[in-house]
């Protein structure tokens, strides 16, 4: 094989606005290795991102396999992070270092903070309850790391949403975009100050009322939806590190073939933004 054949990234280097050198300098954490996280992670490897940090503590379940593309039937019951790392290394990895943390992000809050601290960018693929995503977004604000959340709508099966929170404190934060803080978050944020969120060793959110943390019954999604949301999130990562504009919110409805993008302003009454100004 001559040196030309070894240039795995020759085709993307041909894109006029692309910057492969910059992509290859990035350390990205993928928090939540499920329908979104698996489909984000293999794309980052194919792009040549330097370090990909995978964070989750779930085991693979049969109902994951319709969309979580790094897992197969014979791996049911195994740890998601271990299997995701192995599959990426065997099939998708061209030049990346894959690091896997099988941790509960709240019980191991100190480790979670360290992971975000050493990342250039956070891709947030956490599922419900909302508080999980929200707390990671506050950590990102605190450590000035850009973050993109991607998710699929559990009620429609073919739609989803992307939210981009920049590292600047004059742009909308995750809470600005998600609307009014729900009670559970207000309670938790009284207990754990957003400004000091990186100083705690652990976050005890499981003590909260069960109605806030129970999963949605009969939720629906597909590989089509998860892959589309993941691809939009990865596109956002590429554009943001290149200093290009990316919408704060994208809503897509694949069934009706509709996609809407929004450039938003910070909400003047957002308690998180007020705290960080
Ligand atoms: Zn805000």
Tab-separated table of C-alpha atoms and ligand atoms in Angstrom:
chain	number	residue	atom	x	y	z
A	1	UNK	CA	0.000	0.000	0.000
A	2	UNK	CA	1.533	3.337	-0.953
A	3	UNK	CA	1.131	6.470	1.142
A	4	UNK	CA	-1.652	7.816	-1.069
A	5	UNK	CA	-3.808	4.752	-0.399
A	6	UNK	CA	-3.353	5.254	3.318
A	7	UNK	CA	-5.019	8.638	3.265
A	8	UNK	CA	-8.329	7.531	4.727
A	9	UNK	CA	-9.637	11.068	4.696
A	10	UNK	CA	-8.771	12.092	1.144
A	11	UNK	CA	-12.421	12.431	0.127
A	12	UNK	CA	-13.403	14.746	2.959
A	13	UNK	CA	-10.258	16.824	2.498
A	14	UNK	CA	-11.643	17.650	-0.944
A	15	UNK	CA	-14.519	19.590	0.642
A	16	UNK	CA	-13.597	23.251	0.226
A	17	UNK	CA	-14.670	24.429	3.695
A	18	UNK	CA	-13.506	21.326	5.596
A	19	UNK	CA	-10.511	21.278	7.955
A	20	UNK	CA	-9.309	17.735	8.541
A	21	UNK	CA	-6.355	18.895	10.608
A	22	UNK	CA	-8.714	20.553	13.077
A	23	UNK	CA	-11.014	17.503	13.229
A	24	UNK	CA	-7.996	15.360	14.076
A	25	UNK	CA	-7.176	17.545	17.094
A	26	UNK	CA	-10.538	17.121	18.822
A	27	UNK	CA	-11.407	15.217	21.979
A	28	UNK	CA	-15.141	14.617	22.017
A	29	UNK	CA	-17.183	13.110	24.805
A	30	UNK	CA	-20.305	11.210	23.841
A	31	UNK	CA	-22.471	11.107	26.941
A	32	UNK	CA	-25.093	8.392	26.633
A	33	UNK	CA	-24.238	5.518	24.298
A	34	UNK	CA	-27.726	4.626	23.114
A	35	UNK	CA	-29.720	5.356	19.967
A	36	UNK	CA	-28.033	8.733	19.558
A	37	UNK	CA	-24.616	8.013	21.080
A	38	UNK	CA	-23.821	4.858	19.074
A	39	UNK	CA	-24.710	6.538	15.794
A	40	UNK	CA	-22.703	9.639	16.694
A	41	UNK	CA	-19.647	7.673	17.853
A	42	UNK	CA	-18.999	5.676	14.696
A	43	UNK	CA	-19.368	8.817	12.570
A	44	UNK	CA	-16.765	10.604	14.713
A	45	UNK	CA	-14.393	7.660	14.182
A	46	UNK	CA	-14.924	7.724	10.409
A	47	UNK	CA	-14.231	11.478	10.442
A	48	UNK	CA	-10.895	10.902	12.174
A	49	UNK	CA	-11.571	12.660	15.489
A	50	UNK	CA	-8.516	12.183	17.704
A	51	UNK	CA	-10.168	11.001	20.929
A	52	UNK	CA	-13.706	9.748	21.406
A	53	UNK	CA	-14.813	9.298	25.012
A	54	UNK	CA	-17.872	7.096	25.506
A	55	UNK	CA	-19.850	7.385	28.760
A	56	UNK	CA	-22.751	5.165	29.835
A	57	UNK	CA	-23.493	2.494	32.427
A	58	UNK	CA	-26.328	0.536	30.855
A	59	UNK	CA	-26.339	-3.006	29.515
A	60	UNK	CA	-27.538	-3.892	26.011
A	61	UNK	CA	-31.215	-4.873	25.862
A	62	UNK	CA	-33.146	-6.533	23.002
A	63	UNK	CA	-35.245	-3.390	22.416
A	64	UNK	CA	-32.044	-1.349	21.813
A	65	UNK	CA	-31.093	-3.268	18.691
A	66	UNK	CA	-33.476	-1.633	16.204
A	67	UNK	CA	-31.368	1.552	16.316
A	68	UNK	CA	-28.197	1.189	18.425
A	69	UNK	CA	-25.979	0.292	15.524
A	70	UNK	CA	-22.834	-0.776	17.403
A	71	UNK	CA	-24.549	-3.718	19.124
A	72	UNK	CA	-25.681	-7.155	17.925
A	73	UNK	CA	-27.970	-9.915	19.187
A	74	UNK	CA	-25.173	-12.010	20.724
A	75	UNK	CA	-24.100	-9.017	22.852
A	76	UNK	CA	-27.378	-8.629	24.750
A	77	UNK	CA	-26.663	-8.226	28.469
A	78	UNK	CA	-23.153	-6.890	27.969
A	79	UNK	CA	-21.971	-3.391	28.920
A	80	UNK	CA	-22.778	-0.804	26.233
A	81	UNK	CA	-19.514	1.125	26.584
A	82	UNK	CA	-17.307	-2.005	26.324
A	83	UNK	CA	-19.115	-3.328	23.267
A	84	UNK	CA	-19.291	0.093	21.581
A	85	UNK	CA	-15.553	0.561	22.020
A	86	UNK	CA	-14.802	-2.940	20.626
A	87	UNK	CA	-17.129	-2.526	17.637
A	88	UNK	CA	-15.716	0.892	16.731
A	89	UNK	CA	-12.167	-0.435	16.994
A	90	UNK	CA	-12.946	-3.505	14.870
A	91	UNK	CA	-15.049	-1.890	12.150
A	92	UNK	CA	-15.042	1.902	12.136
A	93	UNK	CA	-11.799	3.112	13.649
A	94	UNK	CA	-9.330	4.670	11.202
A	95	UNK	CA	-7.145	6.814	13.407
A	96	UNK	CA	-8.934	7.513	16.709
A	97	UNK	CA	-8.376	6.641	20.332
A	98	UNK	CA	-11.572	5.255	21.826
A	99	UNK	CA	-11.970	5.584	25.590
A	100	UNK	CA	-14.910	4.011	27.427
A	101	UNK	CA	-16.213	4.865	30.889
A	102	UNK	CA	-18.791	2.513	32.336
A	103	UNK	CA	-19.978	4.900	35.045
A	104	UNK	CA	-23.175	6.349	36.449
A	105	UNK	CA	-22.616	10.001	35.596
A	106	UNK	CA	-24.309	11.234	38.793
A	107	UNK	CA	-22.835	8.804	41.313
A	108	UNK	CA	-19.426	9.371	39.693
A	109	UNK	CA	-19.956	13.085	39.225
A	110	UNK	CA	-16.290	13.922	39.835
A	111	UNK	CA	-15.285	11.617	36.949
A	112	UNK	CA	-18.010	13.098	34.753
A	113	UNK	CA	-16.622	16.582	35.399
A	114	UNK	CA	-13.087	15.407	34.531
A	115	UNK	CA	-14.351	13.891	31.269
A	116	UNK	CA	-16.080	17.121	30.228
A	117	UNK	CA	-13.066	19.163	31.342
A	118	UNK	CA	-10.705	17.287	29.028
A	119	UNK	CA	-13.108	17.391	26.070
A	120	UNK	CA	-13.245	20.083	23.396
A	121	UNK	CA	-16.899	19.372	22.705
A	122	UNK	CA	-19.734	17.422	24.322
A	123	UNK	CA	-22.341	15.463	22.394
A	124	UNK	CA	-25.219	14.841	24.765
A	125	UNK	CA	-27.289	11.796	23.862
A	126	UNK	CA	-28.844	11.181	27.253
A	127	UNK	CA	-32.416	9.962	27.455
A	128	UNK	CA	-35.118	11.023	29.887
A	129	UNK	CA	-35.521	12.284	32.541
A	130	UNK	CA	-34.776	15.789	31.350
A	131	UNK	CA	-32.715	16.533	34.457
A	132	UNK	CA	-29.850	14.335	33.180
A	133	UNK	CA	-29.428	16.401	30.027
A	134	UNK	CA	-29.952	19.622	31.874
A	135	UNK	CA	-27.226	19.000	34.469
A	136	UNK	CA	-24.691	18.089	31.782
A	137	UNK	CA	-25.601	21.308	29.958
A	138	UNK	CA	-24.885	23.295	33.144
A	139	UNK	CA	-21.505	21.567	33.504
A	140	UNK	CA	-20.710	22.527	29.891
A	141	UNK	CA	-21.633	26.159	30.589
A	142	UNK	CA	-19.524	26.121	33.707
A	143	UNK	CA	-16.471	24.704	31.916
A	144	UNK	CA	-17.139	26.702	28.707
A	145	UNK	CA	-17.446	23.658	26.466
A	146	UNK	CA	-19.811	23.741	23.482
A	147	UNK	CA	-22.522	21.093	23.630
A	148	UNK	CA	-25.061	19.642	21.254
A	149	UNK	CA	-27.990	17.631	22.503
A	150	UNK	CA	-29.720	15.312	20.051
A	151	UNK	CA	-32.856	13.325	20.711
A	152	UNK	CA	-35.797	11.639	19.098
A	153	UNK	CA	-39.379	12.323	20.056
A	154	UNK	CA	-40.538	9.262	22.020
A	155	UNK	CA	-44.169	9.836	21.026
A	156	UNK	CA	-43.978	10.128	17.245
A	157	UNK	CA	-41.226	7.676	16.266
A	158	UNK	CA	-40.128	9.680	13.224
A	159	UNK	CA	-39.236	13.113	14.573
A	160	UNK	CA	-36.664	14.681	16.855
A	161	UNK	CA	-34.769	17.725	18.012
A	162	UNK	CA	-31.226	19.094	18.152
A	163	UNK	CA	-30.168	21.824	20.587
A	164	UNK	CA	-26.868	23.672	20.418
A	165	UNK	CA	-25.521	25.434	23.492
A	166	UNK	CA	-22.408	27.436	22.687
A	167	UNK	CA	-19.516	28.037	25.069
A	168	UNK	CA	-20.304	31.760	25.199
A	169	UNK	CA	-22.379	33.183	28.019
A	170	UNK	CA	-24.302	35.666	25.846
A	171	UNK	CA	-26.018	32.939	23.800
A	172	UNK	CA	-29.022	30.819	24.824
A	173	UNK	CA	-28.325	27.954	27.183
A	174	UNK	CA	-30.085	24.601	27.161
A	175	UNK	CA	-32.596	25.854	29.729
A	176	UNK	CA	-33.357	28.992	27.682
A	177	UNK	CA	-34.294	26.707	24.808
A	178	UNK	CA	-36.197	24.102	26.771
A	179	UNK	CA	-38.529	26.620	28.352
A	180	UNK	CA	-39.539	26.916	31.977
A	181	UNK	CA	-37.586	24.928	34.512
A	182	UNK	CA	-39.702	22.131	35.877
A	183	UNK	CA	-40.114	21.698	39.625
A	184	UNK	CA	-37.686	18.840	39.873
A	185	UNK	CA	-34.901	20.915	38.388
A	186	UNK	CA	-35.661	23.887	40.567
A	187	UNK	CA	-35.456	21.647	43.643
A	188	UNK	CA	-32.228	20.081	42.512
A	189	UNK	CA	-30.658	23.382	41.571
A	190	UNK	CA	-31.418	24.774	45.000
A	191	UNK	CA	-29.607	21.765	46.443
A	192	UNK	CA	-26.730	21.985	43.942
A	193	UNK	CA	-25.771	25.489	42.881
A	194	UNK	CA	-25.220	25.718	39.076
A	195	UNK	CA	-22.197	27.899	39.664
A	196	UNK	CA	-20.629	25.266	41.935
A	197	UNK	CA	-21.826	22.262	39.932
A	198	UNK	CA	-18.279	21.145	39.117
A	199	UNK	CA	-17.280	21.037	42.776
A	200	UNK	CA	-19.492	18.194	43.980
A	201	UNK	CA	-18.273	14.586	44.163
A	202	UNK	CA	-21.680	13.050	43.571
A	203	UNK	CA	-25.221	14.148	42.667
A	204	UNK	CA	-28.081	12.470	44.508
A	205	UNK	CA	-30.938	12.976	42.108
A	206	UNK	CA	-32.530	9.572	42.586
A	207	UNK	CA	-34.042	10.690	45.882
A	208	UNK	CA	-36.461	12.869	43.937
A	209	UNK	CA	-40.091	12.087	43.374
A	210	UNK	CA	-40.511	9.010	41.181
A	211	UNK	CA	-42.866	10.766	38.775
A	212	UNK	CA	-39.885	12.749	37.479
A	213	UNK	CA	-37.625	9.802	36.781
A	214	UNK	CA	-39.870	7.048	35.473
A	215	UNK	CA	-39.288	6.139	31.818
A	216	UNK	CA	-42.007	6.759	29.247
A	217	UNK	CA	-44.006	3.615	28.595
A	218	UNK	CA	-44.283	2.409	24.983
A	219	UNK	CA	-41.912	5.031	23.604
A	220	UNK	CA	-41.196	4.756	19.886
A	221	UNK	CA	-38.186	5.329	17.646
A	222	UNK	CA	-36.340	3.818	14.696
A	223	UNK	CA	-32.828	3.616	13.210
A	224	UNK	CA	-33.937	6.184	10.621
A	225	UNK	CA	-34.806	8.745	13.282
A	226	UNK	CA	-31.788	8.053	15.509
A	227	UNK	CA	-29.376	8.192	12.593
A	228	UNK	CA	-30.844	11.446	11.271
A	229	UNK	CA	-30.672	13.151	14.685
A	230	UNK	CA	-27.114	11.861	15.195
A	231	UNK	CA	-25.996	13.067	11.781
A	232	UNK	CA	-27.385	16.552	12.455
A	233	UNK	CA	-25.520	16.611	15.791
A	234	UNK	CA	-22.233	15.546	14.169
A	235	UNK	CA	-22.734	18.169	11.437
A	236	UNK	CA	-23.214	20.728	14.193
A	237	UNK	CA	-19.977	19.659	15.861
A	238	UNK	CA	-18.066	20.050	12.570
A	239	UNK	CA	-19.558	23.466	11.843
A	240	UNK	CA	-19.092	24.824	15.352
A	241	UNK	CA	-15.400	23.849	15.613
A	242	UNK	CA	-14.851	25.491	12.227
A	243	UNK	CA	-16.387	28.678	13.597
A	244	UNK	CA	-19.431	28.495	11.341
A	245	UNK	CA	-23.011	29.282	12.285
A	246	UNK	CA	-25.208	26.451	13.497
A	247	UNK	CA	-28.841	26.875	14.602
A	248	UNK	CA	-29.612	26.729	18.313
A	249	UNK	CA	-32.556	24.480	17.681
A	250	UNK	CA	-33.459	22.157	14.812
A	251	UNK	CA	-36.737	20.264	14.777
A	252	UNK	CA	-37.285	17.557	12.195
A	253	UNK	CA	-40.287	15.511	11.209
A	254	UNK	CA	-39.198	12.810	8.808
A	255	UNK	CA	-42.691	11.422	8.270
A	256	UNK	CA	-43.858	14.763	6.854
A	257	UNK	CA	-40.411	15.580	5.405
A	258	UNK	CA	-40.164	18.819	7.359
A	259	UNK	CA	-37.158	20.406	9.008
A	260	UNK	CA	-37.130	23.732	10.840
A	261	UNK	CA	-34.157	25.630	12.216
A	262	UNK	CA	-34.106	28.429	14.758
A	263	UNK	CA	-31.473	30.979	15.757
A	264	UNK	CA	-32.569	32.045	19.232
A	265	UNK	CA	-31.820	34.708	21.800
A	266	UNK	CA	-30.961	34.226	25.417
A	267	UNK	CA	-34.024	34.481	27.656
A	268	UNK	CA	-33.710	37.460	29.979
A	269	UNK	CA	-35.430	35.525	32.789
A	270	UNK	CA	-33.314	32.365	32.481
A	271	UNK	CA	-32.015	31.656	35.978
A	272	UNK	CA	-29.079	29.661	34.640
A	273	UNK	CA	-27.903	32.419	32.301
A	274	UNK	CA	-28.374	35.037	34.987
A	275	UNK	CA	-26.174	33.005	37.299
A	276	UNK	CA	-23.390	32.690	34.749
A	277	UNK	CA	-23.261	36.348	33.723
B	1	LIG	ZN1	-30.252	30.355	29.739
